[in-house]
XYZ file of C-alpha atoms in Angstrom:
73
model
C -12.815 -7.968 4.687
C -10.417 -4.506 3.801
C -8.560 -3.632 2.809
C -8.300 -4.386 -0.904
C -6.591 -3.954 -2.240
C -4.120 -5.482 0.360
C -0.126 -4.693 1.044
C 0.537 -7.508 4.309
C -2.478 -8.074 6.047
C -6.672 -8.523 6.161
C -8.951 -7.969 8.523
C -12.288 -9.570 9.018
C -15.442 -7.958 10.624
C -18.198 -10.094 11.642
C -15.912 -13.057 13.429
C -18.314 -14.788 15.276
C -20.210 -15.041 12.023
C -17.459 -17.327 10.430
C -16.765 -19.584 13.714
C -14.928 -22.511 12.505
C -14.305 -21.162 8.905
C -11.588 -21.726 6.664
C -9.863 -18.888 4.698
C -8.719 -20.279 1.141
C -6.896 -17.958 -1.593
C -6.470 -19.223 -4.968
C -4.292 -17.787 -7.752
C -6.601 -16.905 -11.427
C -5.301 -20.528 -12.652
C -7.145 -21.620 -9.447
C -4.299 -23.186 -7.217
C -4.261 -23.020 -3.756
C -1.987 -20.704 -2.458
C -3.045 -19.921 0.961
C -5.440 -21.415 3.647
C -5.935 -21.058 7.321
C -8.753 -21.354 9.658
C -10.765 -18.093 10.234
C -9.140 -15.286 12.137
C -9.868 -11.930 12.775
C -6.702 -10.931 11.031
C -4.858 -13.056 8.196
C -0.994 -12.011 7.055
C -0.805 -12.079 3.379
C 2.667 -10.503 3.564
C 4.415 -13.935 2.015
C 1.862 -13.568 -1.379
C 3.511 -12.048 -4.730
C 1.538 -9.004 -5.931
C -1.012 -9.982 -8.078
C -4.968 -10.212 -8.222
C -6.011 -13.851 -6.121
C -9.822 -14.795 -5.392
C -10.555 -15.097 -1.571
C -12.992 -17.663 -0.593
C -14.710 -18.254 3.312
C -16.319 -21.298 4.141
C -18.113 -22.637 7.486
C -19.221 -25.914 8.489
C -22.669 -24.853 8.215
C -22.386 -24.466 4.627
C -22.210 -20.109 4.685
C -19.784 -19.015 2.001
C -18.432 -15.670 0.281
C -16.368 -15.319 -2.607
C -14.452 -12.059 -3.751
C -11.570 -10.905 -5.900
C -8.352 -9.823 -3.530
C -5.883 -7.945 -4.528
C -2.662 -8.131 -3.334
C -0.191 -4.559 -3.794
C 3.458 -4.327 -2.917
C 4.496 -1.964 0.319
């Protein structure tokens, strides 16, 4: 995904990789605060600015983890 660090909104590459995959961004106390199904483009705009830990998950059991950062404008 880029950018990161990120000011409103990621970008995948690789879609068709991550058919029916979920998005989930958790805070460093690990609360859930954002999820979606996959897209090729995911607005972060409504996030605070902070440092947040992106996960992607598919029903076949694929996953990535990385740090995101999130920047102001």
């Amino acid at each position: 995904f880029y950018p990161n660090p990120v000011v409103d909104e990621i970008h995948f590459k690789g879609q068709a990789a991550m058919e029916n995959g979920i998005v989930s961004i958790v805070d460093p106390l690990g609360r859930l605060a954002f999820k979606s199904s996959f897209k090729e483009s995911i607005d972060l705009s409504s996030l605070e600015t902070g440092l947040y830990y992106l996960y992607l998950s598919t029903d076949g059991g694929q996953s990535f983890a990385s740090p995101l950062y999130k920047i102001k404008p």
